[in-house]
Coordinates of C-alpha atoms in Angstrom, one line a residue:
M19 CA -68.0 2.2 45.3
L20 CA -71.1 2.0 47.4
A21 CA -74.4 0.8 45.9
S22 CA -77.2 3.4 45.9
Q23 CA -79.4 1.4 48.3
P24 CA -79.0 -1.7 50.6
F25 CA -79.3 -5.0 48.8
H26 CA -79.1 -8.7 49.7
L27 CA -77.1 -11.6 48.3
M28 CA -78.3 -15.1 48.3
I29 CA -75.1 -17.1 47.9
K30 CA -75.0 -20.7 46.7
P31 CA -71.7 -22.2 47.6
A32 CA -72.6 -25.6 46.4
G33 CA -74.8 -24.4 43.5
P34 CA -77.8 -26.6 42.9
A35 CA -76.1 -29.7 44.4
C36 CA -78.2 -31.4 47.1
N37 CA -78.4 -34.6 49.0
L38 CA -82.2 -34.6 48.6
A39 CA -84.3 -34.7 45.4
C40 CA -87.5 -32.9 46.4
S41 CA -90.1 -33.3 43.7
Y42 CA -91.0 -29.6 43.7
C43 CA -87.5 -28.1 43.8
Y44 CA -87.1 -25.4 41.2
Y45 CA -83.3 -25.2 41.5
L46 CA -81.9 -28.7 40.8
D47 CA -82.3 -28.1 37.0
K48 CA -79.9 -25.2 37.2
A49 CA -77.1 -27.8 37.0
A50 CA -77.6 -27.8 33.3
Y51 CA -76.0 -24.3 33.1
Y52 CA -72.7 -25.6 34.5
P53 CA -71.9 -28.9 32.8
G54 CA -69.0 -30.7 34.3
S55 CA -68.9 -28.5 37.4
R56 CA -68.1 -29.9 40.9
F57 CA -70.4 -27.2 42.3
R58 CA -68.1 -26.0 45.1
M59 CA -67.2 -22.3 45.6
D60 CA -63.4 -22.0 45.7
D61 CA -61.5 -19.8 48.1
D62 CA -60.8 -17.1 45.5
T63 CA -64.4 -16.8 44.6
L64 CA -65.5 -16.7 48.3
A65 CA -63.0 -14.0 49.0
A66 CA -64.1 -11.9 46.0
V67 CA -67.8 -12.2 46.8
T68 CA -67.2 -11.3 50.5
A69 CA -65.0 -8.3 49.8
G70 CA -67.3 -7.1 47.0
Y71 CA -70.4 -7.3 49.2
L72 CA -69.0 -5.6 52.2
Q73 CA -67.2 -2.9 50.2
C74 CA -70.3 -1.8 48.3
H75 CA -73.1 -2.5 50.7
P76 CA -74.2 0.9 52.0
G77 CA -75.8 -0.2 55.2
K78 CA -74.2 -0.6 58.7
E79 CA -75.4 -4.3 58.7
A80 CA -74.8 -6.8 55.8
V81 CA -76.5 -10.1 55.9
F82 CA -74.9 -13.0 54.1
G83 CA -77.6 -15.4 52.9
W84 CA -76.5 -19.0 52.2
Q85 CA -78.7 -21.3 50.2
G86 CA -78.7 -24.1 47.7
G87 CA -79.3 -26.8 46.7
E88 CA -78.0 -27.8 50.1
P89 CA -75.4 -25.2 51.3
L90 CA -74.0 -27.6 54.0
L91 CA -72.4 -29.6 51.2
A92 CA -69.8 -26.9 50.9
G93 CA -68.4 -28.2 54.2
L94 CA -67.8 -26.7 57.6
E95 CA -64.3 -25.4 56.8
F96 CA -65.8 -23.4 54.0
Y97 CA -67.9 -21.5 56.5
R98 CA -65.0 -21.1 58.9
R99 CA -63.2 -19.3 56.1
A100 CA -66.3 -17.3 55.3
V101 CA -66.6 -15.9 58.8
D102 CA -62.8 -15.1 58.8
L103 CA -63.2 -13.3 55.5
Q104 CA -66.1 -11.3 56.8
Q105 CA -64.1 -10.1 59.7
Q106 CA -61.2 -9.2 57.5
H107 CA -63.3 -7.2 54.9
A108 CA -66.0 -5.5 57.1
R109 CA -65.7 -1.7 57.1
P110 CA -65.2 0.0 60.4
G111 CA -68.6 -0.1 62.3
Q112 CA -70.1 -2.5 59.8
R113 CA -71.8 -5.6 61.3
T114 CA -72.0 -8.9 59.4
L115 CA -74.7 -11.5 60.0
N116 CA -75.3 -14.9 58.5
A117 CA -78.6 -16.6 57.6
L118 CA -78.5 -20.1 56.2
Q119 CA -81.3 -22.2 54.6
T120 CA -80.9 -25.9 55.0
N121 CA -82.9 -29.2 54.7
A122 CA -81.2 -29.9 58.1
T123 CA -80.5 -33.6 57.3
L124 CA -76.7 -33.0 57.6
V125 CA -76.8 -31.0 60.8
D126 CA -74.9 -32.6 63.7
D127 CA -73.5 -31.3 66.9
E128 CA -70.4 -30.0 65.2
W129 CA -72.4 -28.0 62.8
A130 CA -74.7 -26.8 65.5
A131 CA -71.9 -25.7 67.8
F132 CA -70.4 -23.6 64.9
F133 CA -73.7 -22.0 64.2
R134 CA -74.2 -21.1 67.8
E135 CA -70.6 -19.7 68.1
H136 CA -71.1 -17.4 65.1
D137 CA -74.7 -16.6 65.7
F138 CA -76.1 -18.0 62.4
L139 CA -79.8 -17.8 61.9
I140 CA -80.9 -21.1 60.4
G141 CA -84.0 -21.7 58.3
A142 CA -84.9 -25.3 58.3
S143 CA -87.2 -26.8 55.6
M144 CA -90.1 -28.8 57.0
D145 CA -93.5 -29.3 55.4
G146 CA -95.4 -30.7 58.4
P147 CA -95.7 -34.1 60.1
P148 CA -94.0 -37.1 58.5
G149 CA -96.9 -38.0 56.2
L150 CA -97.0 -34.6 54.7
H151 CA -93.3 -33.7 54.8
D152 CA -92.2 -36.9 53.1
R153 CA -94.6 -36.8 50.2
Y154 CA -92.2 -34.7 48.2
R155 CA -89.1 -34.3 50.4
R156 CA -87.2 -37.5 49.7
D157 CA -83.6 -38.3 48.8
R158 CA -82.3 -39.6 45.4
A159 CA -83.0 -43.2 46.5
G160 CA -86.6 -42.3 47.3
R161 CA -86.2 -42.5 51.0
P162 CA -88.1 -40.2 53.3
S163 CA -86.2 -37.4 55.0
Y164 CA -88.4 -36.4 58.0
R165 CA -86.5 -38.4 60.7
R166 CA -83.2 -37.0 59.5
V167 CA -84.5 -33.4 59.6
L168 CA -85.8 -34.0 63.1
S169 CA -82.4 -35.2 64.2
G170 CA -80.8 -32.1 62.8
L171 CA -83.4 -29.9 64.6
H172 CA -82.6 -31.7 67.9
A173 CA -78.9 -30.8 67.4
L174 CA -79.8 -27.2 66.7
R175 CA -82.0 -27.1 69.8
R176 CA -79.3 -28.6 72.0
H177 CA -76.9 -25.9 71.1
G178 CA -79.4 -23.0 71.3
V179 CA -79.2 -22.1 67.6
E180 CA -82.0 -19.7 66.5
C181 CA -84.0 -21.6 63.9
N182 CA -87.0 -20.7 61.7
A183 CA -89.3 -23.1 59.8
L184 CA -89.4 -22.8 56.0
V185 CA -92.7 -24.4 55.0
T186 CA -93.6 -25.0 51.4
V187 CA -97.3 -25.1 50.8
N188 CA -97.8 -27.6 48.0
R189 CA -100.4 -30.0 46.6
G190 CA -99.6 -32.5 49.3
N191 CA -100.2 -30.3 52.4
D192 CA -102.4 -27.5 51.2
E193 CA -105.5 -28.9 52.8
H194 CA -103.8 -29.4 56.2
G195 CA -103.0 -25.8 57.3
L196 CA -103.8 -26.2 61.0
E197 CA -102.2 -29.7 61.2
V198 CA -99.0 -28.2 59.7
Y199 CA -99.1 -25.2 61.9
R200 CA -99.7 -27.1 65.1
H201 CA -97.0 -29.7 64.3
L202 CA -94.4 -27.0 63.7
T203 CA -95.2 -24.9 66.7
G204 CA -95.4 -28.1 68.8
L205 CA -91.7 -28.7 67.8
G206 CA -90.9 -25.3 69.2
F207 CA -90.8 -23.2 66.1
S208 CA -91.8 -19.6 66.8
H209 CA -91.1 -18.2 63.4
L210 CA -92.7 -19.6 60.3
Q211 CA -92.4 -18.8 56.6
F212 CA -95.1 -20.2 54.3
I213 CA -93.7 -20.5 50.8
P214 CA -96.3 -21.4 48.1
V215 CA -95.0 -23.8 45.5
V216 CA -95.9 -22.5 42.0
E217 CA -94.0 -24.0 39.1
R218 CA -94.8 -24.2 35.4
S219 CA -95.3 -27.7 34.0
S220 CA -93.1 -26.7 31.1
Q221 CA -91.5 -23.5 29.7
G222 CA -93.9 -21.2 28.0
T223 CA -97.1 -22.9 29.4
A224 CA -99.5 -21.4 31.9
K225 CA -100.2 -24.8 33.4
A226 CA -98.9 -25.4 36.9
T227 CA -97.2 -28.7 37.9
A228 CA -99.1 -31.4 39.7
W229 CA -97.3 -30.6 43.0
S230 CA -98.0 -26.8 42.9
V231 CA -100.4 -25.4 45.5
R232 CA -104.0 -25.0 44.5
P233 CA -105.2 -21.4 44.8
H234 CA -108.4 -22.2 46.6
A235 CA -106.6 -24.5 49.0
L236 CA -103.9 -21.9 49.8
G237 CA -106.6 -19.3 50.6
Q238 CA -108.3 -21.7 53.0
F239 CA -104.9 -22.8 54.5
L240 CA -103.9 -19.2 55.3
C241 CA -107.3 -18.2 56.7
E242 CA -107.5 -21.2 59.0
V243 CA -104.0 -20.7 60.3
F244 CA -104.6 -17.0 60.7
D245 CA -107.7 -17.4 62.7
H246 CA -106.0 -19.9 65.0
W247 CA -102.9 -17.7 65.4
A248 CA -105.0 -14.5 66.0
R249 CA -106.9 -16.2 68.9
N250 CA -104.0 -18.0 70.4
D251 CA -100.4 -17.1 69.4
V252 CA -100.0 -13.4 68.6
G253 CA -96.8 -12.2 70.2
R254 CA -95.5 -15.8 70.6
V255 CA -95.5 -17.1 67.1
F256 CA -94.5 -15.0 64.1
V257 CA -95.7 -15.9 60.6
Q258 CA -93.8 -13.9 58.0
L259 CA -96.8 -13.4 55.7
F260 CA -99.0 -12.2 58.5
E261 CA -96.2 -9.8 59.6
S262 CA -96.0 -8.4 56.1
A263 CA -99.7 -7.7 55.9
L264 CA -99.6 -6.1 59.4
N265 CA -96.8 -3.8 58.2
V266 CA -99.0 -2.6 55.3
W267 CA -101.6 -1.5 57.9
L268 CA -98.8 0.2 59.9
T269 CA -96.6 1.8 57.2
G270 CA -98.3 1.2 53.8
E271 CA -95.5 -1.1 52.7
P272 CA -95.2 -5.0 52.7
T273 CA -92.0 -6.5 54.1
L274 CA -91.7 -9.4 51.5
C275 CA -90.1 -8.8 48.1
V276 CA -92.8 -10.9 46.4
F277 CA -95.4 -8.4 47.6
S278 CA -93.5 -5.2 47.1
R279 CA -94.4 -2.9 44.2
T280 CA -90.9 -3.3 42.7
C281 CA -88.0 -5.6 43.4
G282 CA -84.5 -6.2 42.3
R283 CA -82.5 -5.7 45.6
A284 CA -82.3 -9.4 46.4
L285 CA -79.8 -11.1 44.0
A286 CA -78.3 -14.6 43.7
V287 CA -74.7 -15.6 43.5
E288 CA -73.8 -19.0 42.1
H289 CA -70.8 -21.1 43.2
N290 CA -68.5 -19.6 40.5
G291 CA -69.4 -16.0 41.4
D292 CA -72.0 -15.5 38.6
L293 CA -74.5 -12.9 39.7
Y294 CA -78.1 -13.3 38.8
A295 CA -81.1 -10.9 39.1
C296 CA -82.9 -13.1 41.6
D297 CA -82.9 -16.5 43.1
H298 CA -86.1 -17.3 41.1
F299 CA -84.6 -16.0 37.9
V300 CA -81.3 -17.9 37.5
S301 CA -81.1 -18.2 33.8
P302 CA -78.8 -17.0 31.0
S303 CA -81.0 -14.0 30.2
H304 CA -80.8 -12.8 33.9
L305 CA -77.1 -13.2 34.3
L306 CA -75.5 -9.8 35.2
G307 CA -71.8 -10.7 35.4
K308 CA -69.4 -11.6 38.2
A309 CA -69.9 -10.6 41.8
S310 CA -66.4 -9.1 42.1
P311 CA -65.3 -6.1 44.2
E312 CA -64.7 -4.1 41.1
A313 CA -68.1 -4.8 39.4
L314 CA -70.7 -5.6 42.1
A315 CA -72.1 -2.1 42.8
A316 CA -72.3 -1.2 39.2
L317 CA -74.2 -4.5 38.4
V318 CA -76.6 -4.1 41.3
D319 CA -77.4 -0.5 40.3
G320 CA -77.0 -1.1 36.5
P321 CA -79.7 -0.7 33.9
Q322 CA -80.4 -4.4 33.4
Q323 CA -81.1 -4.9 37.1
R324 CA -83.1 -1.6 37.4
A325 CA -85.3 -2.7 34.5
F326 CA -85.8 -6.1 36.1
G327 CA -86.9 -4.6 39.4
A328 CA -89.2 -2.0 37.8
A329 CA -90.9 -4.5 35.6
K330 CA -92.7 -6.0 38.7
A331 CA -94.8 -2.9 39.0
D332 CA -96.2 -3.4 35.5
V333 CA -99.3 -5.3 36.6
A334 CA -102.5 -6.2 34.7
E335 CA -105.6 -4.1 34.8
D336 CA -107.2 -6.8 37.0
C337 CA -104.5 -6.0 39.6
R338 CA -104.7 -2.2 39.3
A339 CA -108.5 -2.4 40.1
C340 CA -108.0 -4.9 43.0
P341 CA -108.5 -3.7 46.6
V342 CA -105.7 -6.0 47.9
L343 CA -103.0 -4.8 45.5
R344 CA -101.3 -2.8 48.2
F345 CA -100.8 -6.1 50.2
C346 CA -99.7 -8.4 47.3
G347 CA -98.1 -6.1 44.8
G348 CA -99.3 -8.4 42.0
D349 CA -97.2 -11.2 43.6
C350 CA -93.9 -12.4 42.2
P351 CA -93.6 -12.3 38.4
K352 CA -92.6 -15.9 38.5
H353 CA -96.1 -16.8 39.8
R354 CA -97.9 -14.8 37.0
L355 CA -99.2 -17.8 35.0
R356 CA -102.8 -17.0 34.5
A357 CA -104.3 -14.7 31.9
G358 CA -106.3 -11.8 33.1
R359 CA -108.1 -9.1 31.2
A360 CA -106.6 -8.3 27.8
K361 CA -104.6 -11.6 28.3
R362 CA -102.1 -9.8 30.7
P363 CA -100.6 -12.3 33.2
I364 CA -101.8 -12.3 36.8
S365 CA -100.7 -14.5 39.7
H366 CA -101.7 -18.1 39.8
L367 CA -102.4 -17.3 43.5
C368 CA -104.6 -14.3 42.9
S369 CA -107.8 -15.7 44.4
A370 CA -105.9 -17.1 47.4
Y371 CA -104.4 -13.7 48.3
R372 CA -107.6 -11.8 47.6
R373 CA -109.4 -14.1 50.0
F374 CA -106.8 -14.0 52.7
F375 CA -106.0 -10.3 52.7
T376 CA -109.8 -9.5 52.8
H377 CA -110.4 -12.1 55.5
S378 CA -107.6 -10.9 57.8
A379 CA -108.2 -7.1 57.3
S380 CA -110.3 -6.2 60.3
V381 CA -108.1 -8.1 62.7
L382 CA -104.9 -6.8 61.4
E383 CA -106.2 -3.2 61.2
A384 CA -107.2 -3.6 64.9
M385 CA -103.7 -4.8 65.7
A386 CA -102.2 -1.9 63.9
Q387 CA -104.3 0.5 66.0
E388 CA -103.0 -1.1 69.2
V389 CA -99.4 -0.8 68.0
R390 CA -99.8 2.8 67.1
A391 CA -101.2 3.5 70.5
G392 CA -98.1 1.9 72.1
R393 CA -100.0 -1.2 73.2
P394 CA -99.2 -4.9 72.3
A395 CA -100.9 -6.2 69.1
A396 CA -101.7 -9.3 71.2
N397 CA -104.5 -7.2 72.9
V398 CA -106.7 -8.2 70.0
T399 CA -106.3 -11.8 70.9
E400 CA -108.4 -11.4 74.1
V401 CA -111.2 -9.6 72.1
L402 CA -111.3 -12.5 69.7
R403 CA -111.4 -15.1 72.4
Q404 CA -114.4 -13.3 73.9
G405 CA -116.2 -13.7 70.6
G406 CA -115.1 -10.6 68.8
G407 CA -115.1 -12.3 65.4
G408 CA -112.6 -13.7 62.9
G409 CA -112.0 -12.1 59.6
P410 CA -114.1 -9.4 58.0
Q411 CA -116.6 -9.8 55.2
R412 CA -115.9 -6.4 53.6
A413 CA -113.3 -5.3 51.1
V414 CA -110.1 -3.8 52.4

């Protein structure tokens, strides 16, 4: 049975297991849900998840997302089997793609050659230069990881593997936007994802952890990077958040699920086949069932998951009256820590996004006009270089 709409699976073949112990990681604690587990997906589970996904995904293209923990702990032979199973179970005319998120510390030439052979898109985690990256991204012995990440990146580059940078914006680097951006682009990254760290200090509290990004700092971070990018790198460097905002000017819709009006089409699969509503909501209350060929479509389209996705649109009065709601969609429910009017929760990052989407509006609107006219968005860069201004001072 086909699902009613395309959806995405984020598969965790090694569960929350990881060779690093990053201070801000939200997923390591999930090990408590599986006491005694080895955290390795077995062959039967891999076959069931693969068959189920390809049989019920309605699109002509199905992307297998691999994440952790650290997904490379599953071993290279696991991914060889995964690719073979994809070829076995793909429907006629159905294309399969693979995207893998890694801390890159385990990547060597053998891994890189495999990724190149099978056209994997790799997302490598790096938070900036060594002093910023290593503040929170250390191993269990407290040793820094930057040099090992760089070694992995060099292997990926040697083999021509397509690689994006996954950059958490946290308390350690949130005042260093341009430094982070320049370091990553200097390493050759042309696609960047800025991922704000927002974690509760304890369950049920509105207080963010000490390593969570500060809203005012995130706003400044994004505006500084945007202004530099708009004047220098449009068409050469692609920043996911900026692309999402531009798409709103072009089509009215953001491209990121955290900014969409509703969600629920990006689900997580644990190492034993357990299917959860979302990677950020892996908990017993959000467990849907097993991602099996017989059940997957019904679970993805089922009442529990539909209610989960629709709940995102239930935003506070503050959001409904906000001029940037169409860009941020009230943000991810996971980030809604602060109390707004009538004590309804709003995003911890509200002020950051209000500042950024307002600041960037006139430039992105001008880019959208260029694109609609069949011209490159980068045409705006030359205007800015000639003194055409940065961000606007008006509401969007």
